[in-house]
Amino acid sequence: MKIIYEDKYILIVYKEAGIPSQNDSSNEKSLMETAEEYTKAPVCILTRLDRPVKGLVLFAKDKNTAQKLSQMIQNHKITKIYHAIVCGKVEKDGHIESFLLKNSRLNMSKTVNKGNIGAKLAILDYKLIEEKNNLSKVEINLKTGRHHQIRVQFASIGAPLYGDVKYNPEFKHKRNVTPALCACRLEFLHPVTGIKVCAEIDDDLEMK
């Protein structure tokens, strides 16, 4: 487990693609289990990543800190920055706001109308970093944290993520590929000490 930031109250670690953030039906060892082995105590996960997605995951070491961080996330006081490579061209600056509905049986989500029962508002902003060979690299400021949000919302504007077998038809029947997506930066004021925390990693995403 690669630790990016740690103090008495919080732990930020790097999750590799393919590892579950927390326990699931696969019974494979999760990042949360590894974190608890390291701390020798229960931890609370605050930023979950889809199994095939790599990047930073935030844990709290106690319930009080977890409650404060959870409230900060709800109030958009934690900046969550992702980098992704999408297929096609996108605007230089964009805002995507839609309602998503999760299908637990298929483990997928889709965009729906506002009035649909169970639909949740999903918001993100993005900016173009680079274009190459009909691919676009973008930086995403994730405002909400819905199920498969980034993957679904970019697919909904005709720019599905490169390597995404669930939402990009080009990769639907391919194996050993993962979405070109990385949670590469977390920024916030520490809920206990008040200091600014900025955890950042290289995305390692290559334009083909």
Short mmCIF file of C-alpha atoms in Angstrom, two decimals:
data_model
loop_
_atom_site.label_atom_id
_atom_site.label_comp_id
_atom_site.label_asym_id
_atom_site.label_seq_id
_atom_site.Cartn_x
_atom_site.Cartn_y
_atom_site.Cartn_z
CA MET A 1 0.00 0.00 0.00
CA LYS A 2 1.43 3.34 -1.07
CA ILE A 3 0.76 6.08 1.49
CA ILE A 4 0.52 9.61 0.09
CA TYR A 5 -0.45 11.47 3.28
CA GLU A 6 -0.96 10.45 6.88
CA ASP A 7 -1.47 12.02 10.28
CA LYS A 8 -3.29 11.13 13.50
CA TYR A 9 -6.71 11.64 11.92
CA ILE A 10 -6.61 10.82 8.21
CA LEU A 11 -4.91 8.52 5.71
CA ILE A 12 -4.66 9.06 1.94
CA VAL A 13 -3.38 6.12 -0.09
CA TYR A 14 -2.95 5.13 -3.72
CA LYS A 15 -5.26 2.43 -5.08
CA GLU A 16 -4.12 0.42 -8.07
CA ALA A 17 -6.58 -0.43 -10.83
CA GLY A 18 -8.30 -3.79 -10.24
CA ILE A 19 -8.31 -3.63 -6.45
CA PRO A 20 -11.69 -3.12 -4.75
CA SER A 21 -11.90 -0.01 -2.55
CA GLN A 22 -13.83 -1.97 0.05
CA ASN A 23 -15.15 -5.50 0.50
CA ASP A 24 -17.39 -6.82 -2.26
CA SER A 25 -18.84 -10.13 -3.44
CA SER A 26 -15.52 -11.21 -4.97
CA ASN A 27 -13.98 -11.79 -1.52
CA GLU A 28 -10.73 -10.36 -2.85
CA LYS A 29 -8.68 -8.32 -0.42
CA SER A 30 -9.77 -4.69 -0.51
CA LEU A 31 -7.81 -1.50 -0.03
CA MET A 32 -9.84 -0.84 3.11
CA GLU A 33 -8.72 -4.19 4.60
CA THR A 34 -5.11 -3.34 3.84
CA ALA A 35 -5.52 0.08 5.43
CA GLU A 36 -6.98 -1.48 8.57
CA GLU A 37 -4.13 -3.95 8.78
CA TYR A 38 -1.73 -1.01 8.56
CA THR A 39 -3.47 1.16 11.17
CA LYS A 40 -4.40 -1.85 13.36
CA ALA A 41 -7.80 -0.24 13.82
CA PRO A 42 -11.04 0.34 11.90
CA VAL A 43 -11.02 3.11 9.27
CA CYS A 44 -13.82 4.91 7.42
CA ILE A 45 -13.60 5.25 3.64
CA LEU A 46 -14.62 8.69 2.33
CA THR A 47 -13.77 8.60 -1.40
CA ARG A 48 -14.50 5.29 -3.09
CA LEU A 49 -13.12 4.48 -6.53
CA ASP A 50 -14.58 2.00 -9.01
CA ARG A 51 -12.65 -1.26 -9.00
CA PRO A 52 -10.95 -0.66 -12.39
CA VAL A 53 -10.02 2.94 -11.54
CA LYS A 54 -6.72 3.96 -9.96
CA GLY A 55 -5.89 6.89 -7.76
CA LEU A 56 -6.19 8.51 -4.35
CA VAL A 57 -8.53 7.22 -1.67
CA LEU A 58 -9.26 9.12 1.54
CA PHE A 59 -9.77 7.35 4.87
CA ALA A 60 -10.60 8.71 8.32
CA LYS A 61 -9.11 7.02 11.37
CA ASP A 62 -12.00 7.82 13.72
CA LYS A 63 -15.75 8.38 13.47
CA ASN A 64 -15.64 12.04 14.47
CA THR A 65 -13.17 12.90 11.70
CA ALA A 66 -15.18 10.76 9.27
CA GLN A 67 -18.36 12.73 10.04
CA LYS A 68 -16.58 16.03 9.50
CA LEU A 69 -15.05 14.90 6.21
CA SER A 70 -18.38 13.49 5.02
CA GLN A 71 -20.03 16.83 5.70
CA MET A 72 -17.25 18.62 3.85
CA ILE A 73 -17.78 16.37 0.82
CA GLN A 74 -21.53 17.07 0.86
CA ASN A 75 -20.82 20.81 1.03
CA HIS A 76 -18.27 20.59 -1.84
CA LYS A 77 -15.41 21.63 0.44
CA ILE A 78 -13.13 18.82 -0.72
CA THR A 79 -11.71 19.28 -4.21
CA LYS A 80 -11.50 15.98 -6.11
CA ILE A 81 -9.48 16.18 -9.32
CA TYR A 82 -9.36 13.38 -11.88
CA HIS A 83 -7.55 12.99 -15.19
CA ALA A 84 -9.08 10.93 -17.98
CA ILE A 85 -8.58 10.09 -21.63
CA VAL A 86 -11.80 10.10 -23.62
CA CYS A 87 -12.55 9.10 -27.19
CA GLY A 88 -13.39 11.96 -29.53
CA LYS A 89 -13.16 15.73 -29.18
CA VAL A 90 -14.56 17.80 -26.31
CA GLU A 91 -14.90 21.49 -25.55
CA LYS A 92 -11.93 23.32 -24.01
CA ASP A 93 -14.00 23.91 -20.88
CA GLY A 94 -17.13 22.01 -20.00
CA HIS A 95 -19.82 21.50 -17.38
CA ILE A 96 -21.90 18.34 -17.23
CA GLU A 97 -24.99 18.23 -15.04
CA SER A 98 -27.40 15.33 -15.27
CA PHE A 99 -29.41 12.84 -13.25
CA LEU A 100 -28.10 9.30 -12.89
CA LEU A 101 -29.95 6.13 -12.01
CA LYS A 102 -28.06 3.08 -10.75
CA ASN A 103 -28.95 -0.45 -11.83
CA SER A 104 -27.54 -2.60 -9.02
CA ARG A 105 -28.24 -5.87 -10.87
CA LEU A 106 -26.09 -4.85 -13.83
CA ASN A 107 -23.72 -2.71 -11.75
CA MET A 108 -24.21 0.15 -14.20
CA SER A 109 -25.74 3.61 -14.20
CA LYS A 110 -27.47 5.67 -16.87
CA THR A 111 -28.64 9.23 -17.39
CA VAL A 112 -32.38 9.76 -16.84
CA ASN A 113 -34.88 12.57 -16.50
CA LYS A 114 -35.01 14.54 -13.27
CA GLY A 115 -38.31 13.05 -12.13
CA ASN A 116 -37.24 9.40 -12.22
CA ILE A 117 -37.53 7.66 -8.87
CA GLY A 118 -34.08 7.05 -7.42
CA ALA A 119 -32.32 9.44 -9.79
CA LYS A 120 -29.48 11.48 -8.27
CA LEU A 121 -28.04 14.77 -9.45
CA ALA A 122 -24.49 14.44 -10.80
CA ILE A 123 -22.25 17.43 -11.50
CA LEU A 124 -18.72 17.82 -12.83
CA ASP A 125 -16.59 20.45 -14.55
CA TYR A 126 -13.74 19.68 -16.91
CA LYS A 127 -11.06 21.31 -19.01
CA LEU A 128 -9.14 20.00 -21.99
CA ILE A 129 -5.46 19.23 -21.39
CA GLU A 130 -4.39 17.67 -24.69
CA GLU A 131 -5.71 16.29 -28.00
CA LYS A 132 -4.13 13.52 -30.06
CA ASN A 133 -5.38 11.00 -32.63
CA ASN A 134 -9.06 11.69 -31.91
CA LEU A 135 -8.45 11.27 -28.18
CA SER A 136 -8.79 13.99 -25.57
CA LYS A 137 -7.11 14.18 -22.19
CA VAL A 138 -9.18 16.10 -19.66
CA GLU A 139 -8.91 17.32 -16.09
CA ILE A 140 -12.13 16.79 -14.14
CA ASN A 141 -13.31 18.58 -11.04
CA LEU A 142 -15.81 16.13 -9.59
CA LYS A 143 -18.51 17.99 -7.69
CA THR A 144 -20.58 14.95 -6.70
CA GLY A 145 -19.66 11.29 -6.25
CA ARG A 146 -22.28 9.17 -7.98
CA HIS A 147 -21.92 5.56 -9.11
CA HIS A 148 -19.72 5.44 -12.24
CA GLN A 149 -20.37 9.17 -12.60
CA ILE A 150 -17.42 10.25 -14.76
CA ARG A 151 -17.71 7.21 -16.99
CA VAL A 152 -21.46 7.63 -17.55
CA GLN A 153 -21.46 11.39 -18.01
CA PHE A 154 -18.69 11.45 -20.60
CA ALA A 155 -20.34 8.60 -22.47
CA SER A 156 -23.56 10.64 -22.43
CA ILE A 157 -21.88 13.49 -24.37
CA GLY A 158 -20.41 11.12 -26.96
CA ALA A 159 -16.92 10.99 -25.42
CA PRO A 160 -16.69 7.66 -23.55
CA LEU A 161 -13.53 6.85 -21.64
CA TYR A 162 -10.79 5.00 -23.47
CA GLY A 163 -10.64 1.40 -22.26
CA ASP A 164 -14.06 1.41 -20.57
CA VAL A 165 -15.69 -1.97 -21.23
CA LYS A 166 -19.01 -0.95 -19.63
CA TYR A 167 -19.75 2.37 -21.31
CA ASN A 168 -17.59 2.48 -24.44
CA PRO A 169 -18.91 0.15 -27.22
CA GLU A 170 -15.45 0.10 -28.82
CA PHE A 171 -14.10 -1.85 -25.82
CA LYS A 172 -17.19 -3.88 -24.89
CA HIS A 173 -15.72 -7.27 -25.83
CA LYS A 174 -12.09 -6.58 -24.99
CA ARG A 175 -10.24 -8.01 -22.04
CA ASN A 176 -7.39 -6.80 -19.86
CA VAL A 177 -8.29 -3.15 -20.35
CA THR A 178 -9.28 -0.55 -17.76
CA PRO A 179 -10.79 2.92 -18.08
CA ALA A 180 -8.18 5.63 -18.63
CA LEU A 181 -9.11 7.40 -15.42
CA CYS A 182 -7.10 8.44 -12.38
CA ALA A 183 -8.08 10.23 -9.17
CA CYS A 184 -4.93 12.31 -9.02
CA ARG A 185 -5.51 15.13 -6.52
CA LEU A 186 -7.35 15.81 -3.26
CA GLU A 187 -7.38 19.27 -1.66
CA PHE A 188 -9.12 20.42 1.51
CA LEU A 189 -8.69 22.16 4.84
CA HIS A 190 -8.00 19.58 7.51
CA PRO A 191 -11.20 19.13 9.56
CA VAL A 192 -9.26 18.99 12.85
CA THR A 193 -6.05 21.01 12.46
CA GLY A 194 -7.29 23.49 9.86
CA ILE A 195 -4.13 23.17 7.74
CA LYS A 196 -4.40 22.84 3.97
CA VAL A 197 -3.98 19.27 2.75
CA CYS A 198 -3.00 18.70 -0.88
CA ALA A 199 -2.29 15.13 -1.94
CA GLU A 200 -1.28 14.64 -5.57
CA ILE A 201 0.11 11.91 -7.83
CA ASP A 202 1.06 11.61 -11.51
CA ASP A 203 -1.79 10.16 -13.56
CA ASP A 204 0.39 7.84 -15.71
CA LEU A 205 -2.19 8.09 -18.51
CA GLU A 206 -0.65 7.86 -21.97
CA MET A 207 -2.20 9.23 -25.14
CA LYS A 208 -2.08 6.40 -27.68
#
